Amino acid sequence: MTNPMTRVAIVLNNASGDGAADAARLAIAPVFEAAGIGAEFLMLAEGDDLAAMLTRILASGVDAIVAGGGDGTVNSVAAAVVGHDVTFGVIPLGTLNHFARDLGIPLDAADAARVIVAGHTVPVDVAEVNGRIFLNNSSVGLYPRIVQLRERYKARGIEKWVVAAWATFRVTRRSNPLRVLLNVDGKRVSRTTPLVFIGNNEYRMAGFDAGSRASLTDGRLAIYIVATSGQLGFLKLTWRILTGTAQGSSDLLMLRATEATIDMPHEAAMTQLPVALDGEIASVELPLRYVINPGALRVAVPR
């Protein structure tokens, strides 16, 4: 589908203060100008009220809202766009840029802007848990703890890759598994697991493509329940993934569903759980109710 546009609003995450947002603005402004499209730039700083900003933008009648930043920024902007008749564009400025990569959106800012200008869109699925959306994945257990520890170390100014490696080492040394009860499209599954990972559509689980998705339009959640624990167990699972032998193994249970619930009835005192949503952590009330909304977000993508 092609959606012509005359006005766009571009939200650039400037919170890091590293100059990436300013450089992106300089790179993409000429692309919209050359196409005769009016572009309003909003430089998002730490503490800004993004929700109020996006409410104003949507009320102004723009044809597209563009998120410039990492997966967390893309998630935050998309949450406001879902349910509105506007195109959603992405300028990938983060470290991983999972959503952009899986849709084939160029990682170069100017090239990504040209994709938006071309106006070709597809309706992609949006998943949510207890009303909070995610475009990539959500998880409970080990990964939220790794992210929380990683953020503490990052505040000390340590290199990102060192922080990530050390946080992963620390957390996997003591996996502290959860006793969870899942209801997956009406099927009850009880497990003791260090990690439950829920994908917005299925993730590849083989070779160096592992961690990417072939489709964001299949209309189903992919639920991965890890059965192994400890550092040796996770190394073994990683090896299985790289060699394409993880699916069907005793280390990993994979289920597909349109709805799923996660609860912890054995932990009566636990009413909330740290949940990772596109790399950001939120404390979410139990039980966790996951659903997928097929085609809920109209995204500008390459032809």
Coordinates of C-alpha atoms in Angstrom, one line a residue:
M1 CA 0.0 0.0 0.0
T2 CA 1.2 3.5 -0.8
N3 CA 0.2 6.4 1.4
P4 CA 1.0 9.9 0.1
M5 CA 1.9 12.5 2.7
T6 CA 2.4 16.2 3.0
R7 CA 3.2 16.6 6.8
V8 CA 5.2 14.5 9.1
A9 CA 6.4 14.8 12.7
I10 CA 9.7 13.4 13.6
V11 CA 10.6 12.5 17.2
L12 CA 14.3 12.2 17.8
N13 CA 15.6 10.9 21.1
N14 CA 18.2 13.4 22.2
A15 CA 18.4 12.1 25.8
S16 CA 21.9 10.7 25.5
G17 CA 23.3 14.0 24.5
D18 CA 25.9 12.3 22.3
G19 CA 25.0 14.3 19.2
A20 CA 23.4 11.4 17.3
A21 CA 20.0 13.0 17.2
D22 CA 21.4 16.3 15.8
A23 CA 23.4 14.4 13.2
A24 CA 20.3 12.5 12.2
R25 CA 18.3 15.7 11.8
L26 CA 20.9 17.2 9.5
A27 CA 20.9 14.0 7.4
I28 CA 17.2 13.5 7.0
A29 CA 15.8 17.1 6.8
P30 CA 17.0 17.5 3.2
V31 CA 15.2 14.2 2.2
F32 CA 11.8 15.5 3.3
E33 CA 12.5 18.9 1.9
A34 CA 13.4 17.6 -1.5
A35 CA 10.1 15.6 -1.5
G36 CA 8.0 18.6 -0.7
I37 CA 7.0 17.2 2.7
G38 CA 6.8 19.5 5.7
A39 CA 8.7 18.0 8.6
E40 CA 8.4 19.1 12.2
F41 CA 11.3 17.9 14.4
L42 CA 10.8 17.3 18.1
M43 CA 14.0 16.7 20.0
L44 CA 13.2 14.5 23.0
A45 CA 15.2 15.3 26.1
E46 CA 15.3 13.6 29.4
G47 CA 12.2 14.3 31.4
D48 CA 10.1 15.5 28.5
D49 CA 6.4 14.4 28.5
L50 CA 6.4 12.3 25.4
A51 CA 2.7 11.3 25.7
A52 CA 1.6 14.9 25.8
M53 CA 3.8 15.7 22.9
L54 CA 2.4 12.9 20.8
T55 CA -1.2 13.8 21.7
R56 CA -0.6 17.3 20.4
I57 CA 1.0 16.0 17.2
L58 CA -1.8 13.5 16.5
A59 CA -4.4 16.3 17.0
S60 CA -2.6 18.5 14.5
G61 CA -3.5 16.1 11.6
V62 CA 0.0 14.9 10.5
D63 CA 0.2 12.1 7.9
A64 CA 3.0 10.3 9.6
I65 CA 4.8 10.1 12.9
V66 CA 8.5 9.1 12.8
A67 CA 10.5 7.7 15.7
G68 CA 14.2 8.3 15.6
G69 CA 16.1 6.3 18.3
G70 CA 16.6 2.8 19.6
D71 CA 14.0 0.1 20.1
G72 CA 12.9 1.7 23.4
T73 CA 12.1 5.0 21.7
V74 CA 10.4 3.2 18.8
N75 CA 8.2 1.4 21.3
S76 CA 7.2 4.5 23.1
V77 CA 6.3 6.4 20.0
A78 CA 4.5 3.5 18.5
A79 CA 2.3 3.1 21.6
A80 CA 0.8 6.5 20.9
V81 CA 0.3 5.8 17.1
V82 CA -1.5 2.4 17.5
G83 CA -5.2 2.9 16.8
H84 CA -4.7 6.1 14.7
D85 CA -4.9 6.4 11.0
V86 CA -1.3 7.6 10.5
T87 CA 1.8 6.1 9.0
F88 CA 4.6 5.1 11.4
G89 CA 8.1 5.6 10.3
V90 CA 11.4 4.5 11.9
I91 CA 14.9 6.2 11.8
P92 CA 17.1 3.6 13.5
L93 CA 19.6 5.3 15.9
G94 CA 20.0 2.7 18.5
T95 CA 22.5 -0.1 19.2
L96 CA 20.5 -3.1 18.1
N97 CA 17.5 -1.7 16.1
H98 CA 15.7 -5.1 16.1
F99 CA 12.4 -3.7 14.7
A100 CA 14.0 -1.9 11.9
R101 CA 16.3 -4.8 10.9
D102 CA 13.4 -7.3 10.9
L103 CA 11.4 -5.0 8.5
G104 CA 14.4 -4.4 6.2
I105 CA 14.5 -0.7 7.1
P106 CA 18.0 0.7 6.3
L107 CA 20.2 1.6 9.2
D108 CA 21.5 4.7 7.5
A109 CA 19.3 7.7 8.6
A110 CA 19.0 9.3 5.2
D111 CA 18.2 6.0 3.5
A112 CA 15.6 5.3 6.2
A113 CA 14.0 8.7 5.6
R114 CA 13.8 7.9 1.8
V115 CA 11.8 4.8 2.7
I116 CA 9.3 6.9 4.6
V117 CA 9.1 9.5 1.8
A118 CA 8.4 6.7 -0.7
G119 CA 5.2 6.0 1.2
H120 CA 5.0 2.2 0.9
T121 CA 3.5 0.7 4.1
V122 CA 2.5 -2.6 5.5
P123 CA 0.2 -3.3 8.6
V124 CA 2.4 -5.1 11.2
D125 CA 1.3 -6.9 14.3
V126 CA 1.6 -5.3 17.8
A127 CA 1.7 -7.4 20.9
E128 CA 0.8 -6.3 24.4
V129 CA 0.9 -7.4 28.0
N130 CA -1.6 -5.9 30.4
G131 CA -2.1 -3.0 28.0
R132 CA 1.6 -2.2 27.5
I133 CA 2.7 -2.8 23.9
F134 CA 5.8 -4.4 22.5
L135 CA 7.0 -4.6 18.9
N136 CA 9.8 -7.1 19.4
N137 CA 9.6 -9.2 22.5
S138 CA 8.8 -9.4 26.2
S139 CA 10.4 -11.6 28.9
V140 CA 10.3 -12.5 32.6
G141 CA 13.0 -14.0 34.7
L142 CA 16.7 -13.7 33.8
Y143 CA 16.6 -11.1 31.1
P144 CA 14.9 -8.3 33.1
R145 CA 17.4 -8.9 35.9
I146 CA 20.3 -8.6 33.5
V147 CA 18.9 -5.3 32.1
Q148 CA 18.4 -3.9 35.6
L149 CA 22.0 -4.8 36.6
R150 CA 23.3 -3.5 33.3
E151 CA 21.7 -0.1 33.8
R152 CA 23.3 0.1 37.3
Y153 CA 26.8 -0.5 35.8
K154 CA 26.2 1.8 32.8
A155 CA 25.6 4.7 35.2
R156 CA 29.3 4.2 36.2
G157 CA 30.4 5.0 32.7
I158 CA 31.7 1.6 31.8
E159 CA 31.7 0.5 28.1
K160 CA 28.4 -1.0 26.9
W161 CA 29.8 -4.4 25.9
V162 CA 31.7 -4.8 29.1
V163 CA 28.6 -4.0 31.1
A164 CA 26.4 -6.4 29.1
A165 CA 28.9 -9.3 29.5
W166 CA 29.4 -8.7 33.2
A167 CA 25.7 -8.4 33.9
T168 CA 25.0 -11.6 32.0
F169 CA 27.7 -13.4 33.8
R170 CA 26.5 -12.3 37.3
V171 CA 22.9 -13.1 36.7
T172 CA 23.3 -16.5 35.0
R173 CA 25.6 -17.6 37.8
R174 CA 22.5 -17.8 40.0
S175 CA 19.5 -18.3 37.7
N176 CA 16.8 -18.3 40.5
P177 CA 14.1 -20.1 38.4
L178 CA 10.5 -19.0 38.6
R179 CA 7.5 -21.4 39.2
V180 CA 5.0 -20.3 36.6
L181 CA 1.6 -21.4 35.4
L182 CA 0.9 -20.5 31.8
N183 CA -2.4 -20.6 29.9
V184 CA -1.6 -20.7 26.2
D185 CA -4.8 -20.4 24.1
G186 CA -6.6 -22.4 26.7
K187 CA -3.8 -25.0 27.3
R188 CA -2.4 -25.0 30.8
V189 CA 1.4 -25.4 31.1
S190 CA 3.2 -25.5 34.5
R191 CA 7.0 -25.1 34.5
T192 CA 9.9 -24.1 36.7
T193 CA 12.0 -21.9 34.4
P194 CA 14.7 -19.2 34.6
L195 CA 13.3 -17.4 31.5
V196 CA 10.1 -17.1 29.6
F197 CA 10.5 -15.2 26.3
I198 CA 7.5 -14.0 24.3
G199 CA 8.0 -12.8 20.8
N200 CA 5.7 -10.6 18.7
N201 CA 5.8 -13.3 15.9
E202 CA 8.2 -16.2 15.7
Y203 CA 12.0 -15.8 16.1
R204 CA 14.5 -17.7 14.1
M205 CA 16.3 -20.2 16.4
A206 CA 19.1 -21.4 14.2
G207 CA 22.5 -20.2 13.2
F208 CA 23.6 -16.6 13.1
D209 CA 20.1 -15.5 12.0
A210 CA 18.9 -16.4 15.5
G211 CA 17.2 -13.5 17.2
S212 CA 15.6 -12.2 14.0
R213 CA 12.1 -12.7 12.6
A214 CA 11.1 -13.6 9.0
S215 CA 7.6 -12.0 9.5
L216 CA 5.8 -9.5 11.6
T217 CA 2.4 -10.2 10.1
D218 CA 1.8 -13.9 11.1
G219 CA -0.7 -12.8 13.8
R220 CA 0.7 -15.1 16.6
L221 CA 2.8 -14.8 19.7
A222 CA 5.8 -17.1 20.0
I223 CA 6.4 -18.3 23.5
Y224 CA 9.8 -19.8 24.5
I225 CA 10.2 -21.5 27.9
V226 CA 13.8 -22.3 28.9
A227 CA 14.2 -25.5 30.8
T228 CA 17.9 -25.4 31.4
S229 CA 19.7 -23.2 34.1
G230 CA 23.1 -22.2 35.2
Q231 CA 26.0 -20.8 33.1
L232 CA 26.8 -24.2 31.6
G233 CA 23.2 -24.9 30.8
F234 CA 22.9 -21.5 29.0
L235 CA 26.1 -22.1 27.0
K236 CA 24.7 -25.5 26.0
L237 CA 21.4 -23.8 24.9
T238 CA 23.3 -21.1 23.0
W239 CA 25.3 -23.9 21.2
R240 CA 22.0 -25.6 20.3
I241 CA 20.6 -22.4 18.8
L242 CA 23.8 -21.7 16.8
T243 CA 23.7 -25.3 15.4
G244 CA 20.0 -25.2 14.7
T245 CA 19.1 -28.0 17.2
A246 CA 17.4 -26.0 19.9
Q247 CA 13.8 -26.4 18.8
G248 CA 12.4 -29.8 19.8
S249 CA 15.2 -30.2 22.4
S250 CA 14.5 -30.7 26.1
D251 CA 16.2 -27.4 26.8
L252 CA 13.5 -25.2 25.1
L253 CA 9.8 -25.5 24.8
M254 CA 8.3 -23.3 22.1
L255 CA 4.5 -22.6 21.8
R256 CA 2.5 -20.4 19.4
A257 CA -0.7 -18.6 20.5
T258 CA -2.9 -15.5 20.0
E259 CA -3.3 -15.2 23.8
A260 CA -1.3 -16.3 26.8
T261 CA -1.4 -15.7 30.5
I262 CA 1.5 -16.1 33.0
D263 CA 0.8 -16.4 36.7
M264 CA 2.7 -17.4 39.8
P265 CA 0.1 -19.0 42.1
H266 CA 2.8 -20.6 44.3
E267 CA 4.0 -17.1 45.2
A268 CA 0.9 -15.6 46.9
A269 CA 2.9 -12.6 48.2
M270 CA 4.1 -11.7 44.7
T271 CA 1.7 -9.3 43.0
Q272 CA 4.0 -7.7 40.4
L273 CA 6.8 -9.0 38.3
P274 CA 9.7 -7.1 36.5
V275 CA 8.9 -7.5 32.8
A276 CA 11.2 -6.6 29.8
L277 CA 9.4 -4.9 27.0
D278 CA 11.6 -4.2 23.9
G279 CA 14.6 -3.9 26.2
E280 CA 12.9 -1.6 28.8
I281 CA 11.8 -2.8 32.3
A282 CA 8.4 -2.3 33.8
S283 CA 6.9 -3.7 37.0
V284 CA 3.6 -5.3 35.8
E285 CA 0.8 -6.7 37.9
L286 CA 0.2 -10.4 37.9
P287 CA -1.3 -12.3 36.1
L288 CA 0.5 -11.2 32.9
R289 CA -2.0 -11.3 30.0
Y290 CA -0.4 -11.3 26.6
V291 CA -2.4 -10.8 23.4
I292 CA -1.4 -10.0 19.8
N293 CA -3.2 -7.4 17.6
P294 CA -2.8 -8.3 14.0
G295 CA -2.0 -5.5 11.6
A296 CA -2.4 -2.8 14.3
L297 CA 0.4 -0.5 13.1
R298 CA 0.9 0.8 9.6
V299 CA 4.7 1.0 9.1
A300 CA 6.7 2.5 6.2
V301 CA 8.9 -0.2 4.8
P302 CA 11.0 -0.7 1.7
R303 CA 9.3 -2.2 -1.3

